[in-house]
Every structure is written in structure tokens, then in C-alpha cells.
mmCIF file of C-alpha atoms and ligand atoms in Angstrom:
data_model
loop_
_atom_site.group_PDB
_atom_site.id
_atom_site.type_symbol
_atom_site.label_atom_id
_atom_site.label_comp_id
_atom_site.label_asym_id
_atom_site.label_seq_id
_atom_site.Cartn_x
_atom_site.Cartn_y
_atom_site.Cartn_z
ATOM 1 C CA MET O 20 87.438 26.759 -39.115
ATOM 2 C CA GLY O 21 84.203 27.981 -37.559
ATOM 3 C CA GLY O 22 83.377 31.518 -36.442
ATOM 4 C CA THR O 23 82.806 32.373 -32.784
ATOM 5 C CA ALA O 24 81.069 35.716 -32.721
ATOM 6 C CA GLY O 25 77.779 34.033 -31.799
ATOM 7 C CA ASN O 26 76.137 35.058 -35.067
ATOM 8 C CA GLY O 27 78.022 32.791 -37.450
ATOM 9 C CA LEU O 28 80.339 35.651 -38.421
ATOM 10 C CA ARG O 29 84.031 35.813 -37.805
ATOM 11 C CA ARG O 30 85.192 38.064 -35.006
ATOM 12 C CA HIS O 31 87.521 40.971 -35.723
ATOM 13 C CA LEU O 32 89.837 42.813 -33.361
ATOM 14 C CA ILE O 33 90.086 46.178 -35.101
ATOM 15 C CA SER O 34 89.351 48.543 -32.217
ATOM 16 C CA LEU O 35 88.900 47.926 -28.511
ATOM 17 C CA SER O 36 85.814 50.107 -28.746
ATOM 18 C CA ASP O 37 84.200 47.148 -30.575
ATOM 19 C CA VAL O 38 84.938 44.778 -27.683
ATOM 20 C CA ASP O 39 82.668 44.805 -24.653
ATOM 21 C CA THR O 40 84.150 44.807 -21.182
ATOM 22 C CA ALA O 41 83.325 41.173 -20.442
ATOM 23 C CA GLU O 42 85.054 40.012 -23.632
ATOM 24 C CA LEU O 43 88.033 42.269 -22.949
ATOM 25 C CA GLY O 44 88.388 40.680 -19.527
ATOM 26 C CA ARG O 45 88.128 37.259 -21.147
ATOM 27 C CA LEU O 46 90.858 38.132 -23.647
ATOM 28 C CA VAL O 47 93.172 39.205 -20.834
ATOM 29 C CA ARG O 48 92.458 36.013 -18.879
ATOM 30 C CA MET O 49 93.133 33.940 -22.002
ATOM 31 C CA SER O 50 96.418 35.773 -22.472
ATOM 32 C CA VAL O 51 97.465 35.236 -18.853
ATOM 33 C CA GLY O 52 96.496 31.578 -19.265
ATOM 34 C CA PHE O 53 98.780 31.224 -22.268
ATOM 35 C CA ALA O 54 101.558 32.924 -20.295
ATOM 36 C CA GLU O 55 101.075 30.338 -17.556
ATOM 37 C CA GLY O 56 101.269 27.488 -20.038
ATOM 38 C CA HIS O 57 97.574 26.551 -20.076
ATOM 39 C CA ARG O 58 97.475 25.614 -23.747
ATOM 40 C CA ARG O 59 95.596 22.562 -24.907
ATOM 41 C CA GLY O 60 96.587 21.088 -28.276
ATOM 42 C CA GLU O 61 96.583 23.140 -31.450
ATOM 43 C CA PRO O 62 93.201 24.902 -31.569
ATOM 44 C CA LEU O 63 93.945 26.617 -34.883
ATOM 45 C CA SER O 64 95.093 23.485 -36.682
ATOM 46 C CA GLY O 65 93.971 23.749 -40.306
ATOM 47 C CA ALA O 66 93.681 27.546 -40.257
ATOM 48 C CA VAL O 67 95.715 29.823 -42.514
ATOM 49 C CA VAL O 68 96.603 33.281 -41.206
ATOM 50 C CA GLY O 69 97.982 36.140 -43.306
ATOM 51 C CA ILE O 70 100.535 38.356 -41.587
ATOM 52 C CA TYR O 71 100.594 41.662 -43.485
ATOM 53 C CA PHE O 72 102.933 44.409 -42.273
ATOM 54 C CA ARG O 73 103.286 47.618 -44.241
ATOM 55 C CA LYS O 74 105.361 49.177 -41.467
ATOM 56 C CA THR O 75 108.367 47.976 -39.550
ATOM 57 C CA SER O 76 107.816 45.710 -36.556
ATOM 58 C CA THR O 77 109.922 43.481 -34.356
ATOM 59 C CA ARG O 78 107.588 42.470 -31.518
ATOM 60 C CA THR O 79 104.099 42.418 -33.008
ATOM 61 C CA ARG O 80 105.031 40.629 -36.208
ATOM 62 C CA THR O 81 107.132 38.049 -34.404
ATOM 63 C CA ALA O 82 104.479 37.621 -31.713
ATOM 64 C CA PHE O 83 101.646 36.975 -34.165
ATOM 65 C CA SER O 84 103.733 34.723 -36.417
ATOM 66 C CA THR O 85 104.922 32.670 -33.448
ATOM 67 C CA ALA O 86 101.461 32.661 -31.876
ATOM 68 C CA ALA O 87 99.800 31.378 -35.039
ATOM 69 C CA LEU O 88 102.392 28.617 -35.419
ATOM 70 C CA ARG O 89 102.141 27.621 -31.756
ATOM 71 C CA LEU O 90 98.363 27.366 -32.077
ATOM 72 C CA GLY O 91 98.729 25.085 -35.070
ATOM 73 C CA ALA O 92 97.871 27.530 -37.867
ATOM 74 C CA ARG O 93 99.941 28.069 -40.970
ATOM 75 C CA ILE O 94 100.975 31.552 -41.963
ATOM 76 C CA ILE O 95 101.556 33.577 -45.107
ATOM 77 C CA SER O 96 103.682 36.687 -44.574
ATOM 78 C CA TYR O 97 103.277 39.783 -46.726
ATOM 79 C CA GLY O 98 105.706 42.692 -46.595
ATOM 80 C CA PRO O 99 104.968 46.271 -47.611
ATOM 81 C CA ASP O 100 105.620 45.692 -51.321
ATOM 82 C CA ASP O 101 103.871 42.356 -51.814
ATOM 83 C CA LEU O 102 100.178 42.981 -52.490
ATOM 84 C CA GLN O 103 98.502 44.432 -55.577
ATOM 85 C CA LEU O 104 97.261 47.242 -53.354
ATOM 86 C CA ASN O 105 100.530 48.858 -54.379
ATOM 87 C CA THR O 106 99.505 48.766 -58.036
ATOM 88 C CA GLY O 107 96.056 50.190 -57.473
ATOM 89 C CA GLU O 108 93.822 47.275 -56.455
ATOM 90 C CA THR O 109 91.246 48.513 -53.978
ATOM 91 C CA ILE O 110 91.245 47.502 -50.344
ATOM 92 C CA GLU O 111 87.668 46.245 -50.817
ATOM 93 C CA ASP O 112 88.671 43.891 -53.644
ATOM 94 C CA THR O 113 91.696 42.771 -51.635
ATOM 95 C CA ALA O 114 89.407 41.859 -48.731
ATOM 96 C CA LYS O 115 86.979 39.996 -51.007
ATOM 97 C CA VAL O 116 89.783 37.848 -52.388
ATOM 98 C CA MET O 117 91.720 37.205 -49.185
ATOM 99 C CA SER O 118 88.580 36.312 -47.234
ATOM 100 C CA ARG O 119 87.921 33.450 -49.671
ATOM 101 C CA MET O 120 91.265 31.918 -48.764
ATOM 102 C CA LEU O 121 92.413 33.021 -45.322
ATOM 103 C CA ASP O 122 90.871 32.423 -41.905
ATOM 104 C CA GLY O 123 92.527 35.499 -40.450
ATOM 105 C CA LEU O 124 94.565 38.515 -41.451
ATOM 106 C CA VAL O 125 96.839 40.329 -39.001
ATOM 107 C CA ALA O 126 97.525 43.753 -40.513
ATOM 108 C CA ARG O 127 99.729 46.692 -39.636
ATOM 109 C CA THR O 128 98.643 49.441 -41.995
ATOM 110 C CA THR O 129 99.928 52.888 -42.742
ATOM 111 C CA GLY O 130 96.567 54.598 -42.941
ATOM 112 C CA THR O 131 93.456 55.253 -40.972
ATOM 113 C CA MET O 132 91.067 52.774 -39.400
ATOM 114 C CA ARG O 133 89.008 52.980 -42.614
ATOM 115 C CA GLU O 134 91.419 50.624 -44.300
ATOM 116 C CA LEU O 135 91.072 48.034 -41.549
ATOM 117 C CA ARG O 136 87.305 48.465 -41.485
ATOM 118 C CA ALA O 137 87.254 47.843 -45.245
ATOM 119 C CA LEU O 138 89.317 44.684 -44.769
ATOM 120 C CA GLY O 139 86.890 43.582 -42.069
ATOM 121 C CA ASP O 140 83.804 44.237 -44.174
ATOM 122 C CA GLN O 141 83.272 40.567 -44.931
ATOM 123 C CA SER O 142 82.249 37.661 -42.765
ATOM 124 C CA THR O 143 84.697 34.823 -43.342
ATOM 125 C CA MET O 144 88.152 36.202 -42.449
ATOM 126 C CA SER O 145 88.998 37.684 -39.054
ATOM 127 C CA VAL O 146 90.940 40.934 -39.203
ATOM 128 C CA ILE O 147 93.282 41.873 -36.366
ATOM 129 C CA ASN O 148 94.694 45.386 -36.103
ATOM 130 C CA ALA O 149 98.424 45.002 -35.463
ATOM 131 C CA MET O 150 98.714 48.804 -35.130
ATOM 132 C CA SER O 151 97.218 51.578 -37.158
ATOM 133 C CA ALA O 152 97.872 55.293 -36.924
ATOM 134 C CA LEU O 153 95.065 55.662 -34.380
ATOM 135 C CA GLU O 154 95.088 52.531 -32.234
ATOM 136 C CA HIS O 155 97.243 49.563 -31.234
ATOM 137 C CA PRO O 156 94.707 47.264 -29.552
ATOM 138 C CA THR O 157 96.904 44.208 -29.173
ATOM 139 C CA GLN O 158 99.551 46.329 -27.421
ATOM 140 C CA ALA O 159 96.938 47.151 -24.786
ATOM 141 C CA LEU O 160 96.151 43.458 -24.430
ATOM 142 C CA ALA O 161 99.824 42.821 -23.754
ATOM 143 C CA ASP O 162 99.909 45.757 -21.335
ATOM 144 C CA LEU O 163 96.898 44.539 -19.351
ATOM 145 C CA THR O 164 98.384 41.046 -19.348
ATOM 146 C CA THR O 165 101.597 42.485 -17.931
ATOM 147 C CA LEU O 166 99.738 44.382 -15.198
ATOM 148 C CA MET O 167 97.582 41.360 -14.390
ATOM 149 C CA ARG O 168 100.591 39.079 -14.098
ATOM 150 C CA ARG O 169 102.448 41.585 -11.950
ATOM 151 C CA PHE O 170 99.650 42.671 -9.611
ATOM 152 C CA GLY O 171 97.161 39.800 -9.841
ATOM 153 C CA ARG O 172 94.346 42.220 -10.689
ATOM 154 C CA LEU O 173 93.480 45.193 -12.851
ATOM 155 C CA GLU O 174 90.853 46.759 -10.628
ATOM 156 C CA GLY O 175 92.174 49.749 -8.727
ATOM 157 C CA LEU O 176 95.551 49.953 -10.507
ATOM 158 C CA ARG O 177 97.017 53.404 -11.119
ATOM 159 C CA VAL O 178 99.152 54.061 -14.178
ATOM 160 C CA LEU O 179 101.097 57.197 -15.111
ATOM 161 C CA TYR O 180 101.566 57.357 -18.896
ATOM 162 C CA VAL O 181 104.164 59.889 -20.067
ATOM 163 C CA GLY O 182 104.645 60.735 -23.745
ATOM 164 C CA GLU O 183 102.756 61.118 -26.969
ATOM 165 C CA GLY O 184 99.073 60.221 -27.032
ATOM 166 C CA ASN O 185 99.816 57.768 -29.814
ATOM 167 C CA SER O 186 98.203 54.480 -30.829
ATOM 168 C CA THR O 187 99.573 52.775 -27.702
ATOM 169 C CA ALA O 188 98.090 55.443 -25.422
ATOM 170 C CA VAL O 189 94.747 55.321 -27.244
ATOM 171 C CA ALA O 190 94.466 51.563 -26.792
ATOM 172 C CA LEU O 191 95.568 51.738 -23.150
ATOM 173 C CA ALA O 192 92.964 54.423 -22.418
ATOM 174 C CA LEU O 193 90.206 52.425 -24.131
ATOM 175 C CA ALA O 194 91.183 49.294 -22.208
ATOM 176 C CA LEU O 195 92.171 50.301 -18.677
ATOM 177 C CA SER O 196 89.174 52.618 -18.273
ATOM 178 C CA ARG O 197 86.818 49.602 -18.305
ATOM 179 C CA PHE O 198 88.117 48.263 -15.003
ATOM 180 C CA PRO O 199 86.656 49.651 -11.777
ATOM 181 C CA GLY O 200 88.815 51.943 -9.722
ATOM 182 C CA THR O 201 91.655 52.181 -12.238
ATOM 183 C CA LYS O 202 93.325 55.540 -12.702
ATOM 184 C CA LEU O 203 95.152 56.480 -15.898
ATOM 185 C CA TYR O 204 97.086 59.727 -15.629
ATOM 186 C CA LEU O 205 98.320 60.840 -19.054
ATOM 187 C CA ARG O 206 101.032 63.451 -19.345
ATOM 188 C CA THR O 207 101.295 64.307 -23.035
ATOM 189 C CA PRO O 208 103.089 67.181 -24.796
ATOM 190 C CA ALA O 209 100.712 69.954 -25.891
ATOM 191 C CA GLY O 210 99.524 69.237 -29.404
ATOM 192 C CA TYR O 211 100.431 65.553 -29.074
ATOM 193 C CA GLY O 212 97.678 64.373 -26.796
ATOM 194 C CA LEU O 213 95.031 61.690 -27.121
ATOM 195 C CA ASP O 214 92.734 61.908 -30.105
ATOM 196 C CA PRO O 215 89.823 64.028 -28.755
ATOM 197 C CA GLU O 216 87.137 61.507 -29.740
ATOM 198 C CA VAL O 217 89.051 58.723 -28.015
ATOM 199 C CA ALA O 218 89.497 60.866 -24.902
ATOM 200 C CA VAL O 219 85.723 61.372 -24.710
ATOM 201 C CA GLN O 220 85.107 57.668 -25.252
ATOM 202 C CA ALA O 221 87.647 56.563 -22.640
ATOM 203 C CA LYS O 222 86.277 59.045 -20.111
ATOM 204 C CA GLY O 223 82.809 57.650 -20.833
ATOM 205 C CA TYR O 224 84.023 54.128 -20.078
ATOM 206 C CA ALA O 225 85.698 55.435 -16.926
ATOM 207 C CA ALA O 226 82.520 57.178 -15.763
ATOM 208 C CA ALA O 227 80.594 53.938 -16.235
ATOM 209 C CA SER O 228 83.109 51.745 -14.420
ATOM 210 C CA GLY O 229 84.195 54.104 -11.643
ATOM 211 C CA ALA O 230 87.643 54.632 -13.140
ATOM 212 C CA LEU O 231 89.547 57.805 -14.010
ATOM 213 C CA VAL O 232 91.216 58.998 -17.207
ATOM 214 C CA GLU O 233 92.997 62.320 -16.693
ATOM 215 C CA GLU O 234 95.180 64.045 -19.270
ATOM 216 C CA ARG O 235 97.470 67.024 -18.719
ATOM 217 C CA HIS O 236 100.150 68.604 -20.858
ATOM 218 C CA ASP O 237 102.826 69.258 -18.231
ATOM 219 C CA MET O 238 104.992 67.288 -15.820
ATOM 220 C CA ALA O 239 104.183 69.369 -12.726
ATOM 221 C CA GLU O 240 102.724 67.659 -9.659
ATOM 222 C CA LEU O 241 102.943 64.091 -10.865
ATOM 223 C CA PRO O 242 100.562 61.698 -9.152
ATOM 224 C CA ARG O 243 102.205 59.890 -6.232
ATOM 225 C CA ASP O 244 102.138 56.191 -5.540
ATOM 226 C CA VAL O 245 101.088 54.948 -8.944
ATOM 227 C CA ASP O 246 101.633 51.238 -9.617
ATOM 228 C CA ALA O 247 103.274 51.696 -13.017
ATOM 229 C CA VAL O 248 105.005 54.446 -14.986
ATOM 230 C CA TYR O 249 104.668 53.892 -18.732
ATOM 231 C CA THR O 250 106.371 55.653 -21.601
ATOM 232 C CA THR O 251 106.629 55.208 -25.345
ATOM 233 C CA ARG O 252 108.961 56.068 -28.169
ATOM 234 C CA TRP O 253 108.811 59.693 -29.260
ATOM 235 C CA GLN O 254 108.779 58.756 -32.961
ATOM 236 C CA THR O 255 106.313 55.893 -33.329
ATOM 237 C CA THR O 256 107.595 53.523 -36.065
ATOM 238 C CA GLY O 257 110.308 56.115 -36.698
ATOM 239 C CA THR O 258 107.832 58.617 -38.140
ATOM 240 C CA ASP O 259 108.989 62.221 -38.357
ATOM 241 C CA LYS O 260 106.876 65.012 -36.939
ATOM 242 C CA PRO O 261 105.986 68.018 -39.089
ATOM 243 C CA ASP O 262 106.931 70.533 -36.373
ATOM 244 C CA PRO O 263 110.734 71.018 -36.593
ATOM 245 C CA ASN O 264 110.823 72.024 -32.897
ATOM 246 C CA TRP O 265 108.977 68.997 -31.541
ATOM 247 C CA ARG O 266 111.972 67.828 -29.494
ATOM 248 C CA GLU O 267 111.779 70.952 -27.319
ATOM 249 C CA LEU O 268 108.175 70.096 -26.524
ATOM 250 C CA PHE O 269 108.986 66.481 -25.728
ATOM 251 C CA ALA O 270 112.177 67.008 -23.711
ATOM 252 C CA PRO O 271 110.421 67.623 -20.349
ATOM 253 C CA PHE O 272 108.546 64.338 -20.795
ATOM 254 C CA GLN O 273 111.589 62.081 -20.505
ATOM 255 C CA VAL O 274 111.141 59.371 -17.865
ATOM 256 C CA ASP O 275 114.269 59.475 -15.738
ATOM 257 C CA GLN O 276 114.941 58.122 -12.255
ATOM 258 C CA ASP O 277 113.350 61.197 -10.615
ATOM 259 C CA VAL O 278 110.109 60.673 -12.526
ATOM 260 C CA LEU O 279 110.072 56.975 -11.647
ATOM 261 C CA ASP O 280 110.932 57.725 -8.023
ATOM 262 C CA SER O 281 107.933 60.040 -7.728
ATOM 263 C CA SER O 282 106.215 56.700 -7.097
ATOM 264 C CA PRO O 283 108.828 54.660 -5.217
ATOM 265 C CA GLU O 284 107.071 51.310 -5.649
ATOM 266 C CA ALA O 285 106.098 51.744 -9.312
ATOM 267 C CA VAL O 286 107.250 49.361 -12.007
ATOM 268 C CA PHE O 287 108.356 50.758 -15.354
ATOM 269 C CA LEU O 288 106.600 49.866 -18.610
ATOM 270 C CA HIS O 289 107.577 50.638 -22.213
ATOM 271 C CA ASP O 290 105.928 49.291 -25.355
ATOM 272 C CA LEU O 291 109.314 49.269 -27.117
ATOM 273 C CA PRO O 292 111.286 49.861 -29.248
ATOM 274 C CA ALA O 293 113.094 52.291 -26.963
ATOM 275 C CA HIS O 294 115.543 55.086 -27.590
ATOM 276 C CA ARG O 295 117.632 55.364 -24.449
ATOM 277 C CA GLY O 296 118.377 59.021 -23.762
ATOM 278 C CA GLU O 297 115.190 60.229 -25.441
ATOM 279 C CA GLU O 298 111.890 59.146 -23.893
ATOM 280 C CA VAL O 299 113.634 57.148 -21.146
ATOM 281 C CA THR O 300 117.051 56.983 -19.564
ATOM 282 C CA ALA O 301 119.070 53.786 -19.705
ATOM 283 C CA GLU O 302 119.104 53.804 -15.896
ATOM 284 C CA VAL O 303 115.312 53.402 -15.841
ATOM 285 C CA LEU O 304 114.823 51.083 -18.820
ATOM 286 C CA ASP O 305 117.608 48.738 -17.745
ATOM 287 C CA GLY O 306 117.000 49.186 -14.035
ATOM 288 C CA PRO O 307 115.528 46.746 -11.531
ATOM 289 C CA ARG O 308 112.014 48.201 -11.683
ATOM 290 C CA SER O 309 111.696 47.859 -15.447
ATOM 291 C CA ILE O 310 109.450 45.044 -16.661
ATOM 292 C CA ALA O 311 109.476 46.287 -20.266
ATOM 293 C CA PHE O 312 110.963 43.079 -21.631
ATOM 294 C CA ASP O 313 108.424 40.932 -19.761
ATOM 295 C CA GLN O 314 105.841 43.220 -21.343
ATOM 296 C CA ALA O 315 107.358 42.487 -24.781
ATOM 297 C CA GLU O 316 107.158 38.732 -24.113
ATOM 298 C CA ASN O 317 103.523 39.151 -23.139
ATOM 299 C CA LYS O 318 102.832 40.290 -26.694
ATOM 300 C CA LEU O 319 103.206 36.644 -27.688
ATOM 301 C CA TYR O 320 100.571 35.482 -25.197
ATOM 302 C CA SER O 321 98.183 38.295 -26.075
ATOM 303 C CA ALA O 322 98.632 37.468 -29.776
ATOM 304 C CA MET O 323 97.738 33.848 -29.014
ATOM 305 C CA ALA O 324 94.654 35.046 -27.149
ATOM 306 C CA ALA O 325 93.638 37.402 -29.961
ATOM 307 C CA LEU O 326 94.039 34.724 -32.627
ATOM 308 C CA GLU O 327 92.153 32.083 -30.695
ATOM 309 C CA TRP O 328 89.402 34.524 -29.707
ATOM 310 C CA CYS O 329 88.951 35.621 -33.335
ATOM 311 C CA ILE O 330 89.458 32.473 -35.334
ATOM 312 C CA ARG O 331 88.791 29.347 -33.341
HETATM 313 N N1 CP K 422 105.426 47.610 -29.445
HETATM 314 C C1 CP K 422 105.375 47.249 -30.749
HETATM 315 O O1 CP K 422 104.310 47.282 -31.397
HETATM 316 O O2 CP K 422 106.570 46.842 -31.235
HETATM 317 P P1 CP K 422 106.874 46.578 -32.780
HETATM 318 O O3 CP K 422 106.658 47.891 -33.511
HETATM 319 O O4 CP K 422 108.287 46.102 -32.829
HETATM 320 O O5 CP K 422 105.908 45.546 -33.283
#
């Protein structure tokens, strides 16, 4: 398989901050195209893609495995205990070996972006970040696909994001802020906000595009008439929080019918998995304005777009 980065090197999708706005728009259009059935043949026929998940996953792992197969690639799946990384082999040596055999590696790691950067520090195997502690770029692709399919545009959309400034929020902020006139209102518990460097970066993108990224740590005076209300699980991948009293901090940030009704026309988004009764009530998640399960399906189309963009 040939590379497509324009310099003979394989593309990676490790952070959205590596992807310029034009290419991000192209990725979203590719994803919407897949959702609408515009697939021609098996563009990844002959490719072999590693699917390496060190953390639990239902949607992302299934989406990338299905996407690779639908595009004609073959896959090798690695669980958390399968690679010699566990017995002390370095990430650099792992990358050197895998890149001689695989065309792409989709990886959900447990650590920092450094690990993914080390995997991507070679030129023959694309590396796709399937969620790291800091950022979940392919979730944002699915989210933008969902908004695009629902509203027919991204420009000018207003989104209220309620909950932890986790990897989903980071990716959403880095993505939505590129599109003119968008407004992302984040309401995050104090001490659980966006990574400060990411906040600066997203606000920089917003300043350049005429968008807004605004973060506050309370639920007072919610913005009215947003297009979407988005929340996320309080314990990403089930991870405990060191503060034993974290639930008291998070409790006011539950999305219930009153929060959703603060914007009567808004749709409801959730990256899933959900815990009904924690970050969202069942009434909202299972209600008529929820498009969370369409959003989950869109992970398949965004995975197809990411794989084709990186590997074809
Ligand atoms: N939203 C998401 O990444 O879901 P999984 O953890 O199930 O992959």
C-alpha cells in the first residue's frame, strides 16, 4: 500500500492538532460519504491493520475492526496482554518491528501521547489514536459527522458540553473550534476541566476561525438555544478518581430534562458508554431528542474515513 501524506510518508492520526483544518473538513466529508453509502470497492485490499487495545472498548474497537474489514483490509487484534511490551520490550522497538509488517496500527493506550508518538516515529505504518489519556481524536470525527448529518453544516453550530474535560472534550474542542462561527460552551467540574495547554490551543483555533471556546466550572446561566447538549461518562473507561469526594463535585453536572430543556430544540449527544442516573438521566438518554446511538454508529464511518485517509 502506498502512503498519502504527500511526502512519501504514511499519515498518522495521533492528535487533531497535527491535522490542518482543510484535512479535518475532508475527513468529516469522507465520513459522511461513508455514512451515505458512497463507498467504491475495497480501497484497503491487501493492507494489514493491527488493532491494539490495552483498555476496554465496545464502540471504537468494533468500529475500527469492522471498518478495516469493510474497506478490504485484514486485521490482527491484540489485547492488553498480548505484546512483549508487557515483558519489557520498548515501545520504540515494538514500532520498528510492527512497521515492517503492518500498514496501520489502531491503538488505545493507557499512557500519555508519548507512547503513540513513539509508535508513530517511523514512516511505513500509520498510527491511529483510538483514545489516549489526553485525546480521543476519532471520537471527535464521529461527533462532527453526527452534527454534519443532523444539521447539514458545522459552521455556526453551538454545542453545550457538560462533564469532565476528558479525552472526548479535548478532541471536540480541538475539532469544533476550527469551523467559523461555532460556539463550544464547556461546563466542567472544578479541577476536572480541559487540559490547560489544550484550552489555549483550542481558543487559538477559535480566534483564527471566528469561533468560541468558553469553559466554566458551574451550571449557572446555561447558554440558551444551543443546537446540541453533550455529556460523557463520569469515569472514563471506568477509571477511579483519586479524590474520594469527586461525586459531590460532579453531581450538579448531571444532564437531566431541565438541562436539556434549557435549549428546547437541542439534540442530545453522548460518546457512550453511559451510566443512566449518573451523568445523564434515562429520560434524556432514551428520549426522543437523543441521537447518541446514531453518534455511536457514526464511529464506524469515521473509522472508515480515518483508515482510508491514513493508509490508502
Ligand atoms: N466512545 C467510545 O470510545 O466508546 P468505547 O470506549 O466503547 O470504544
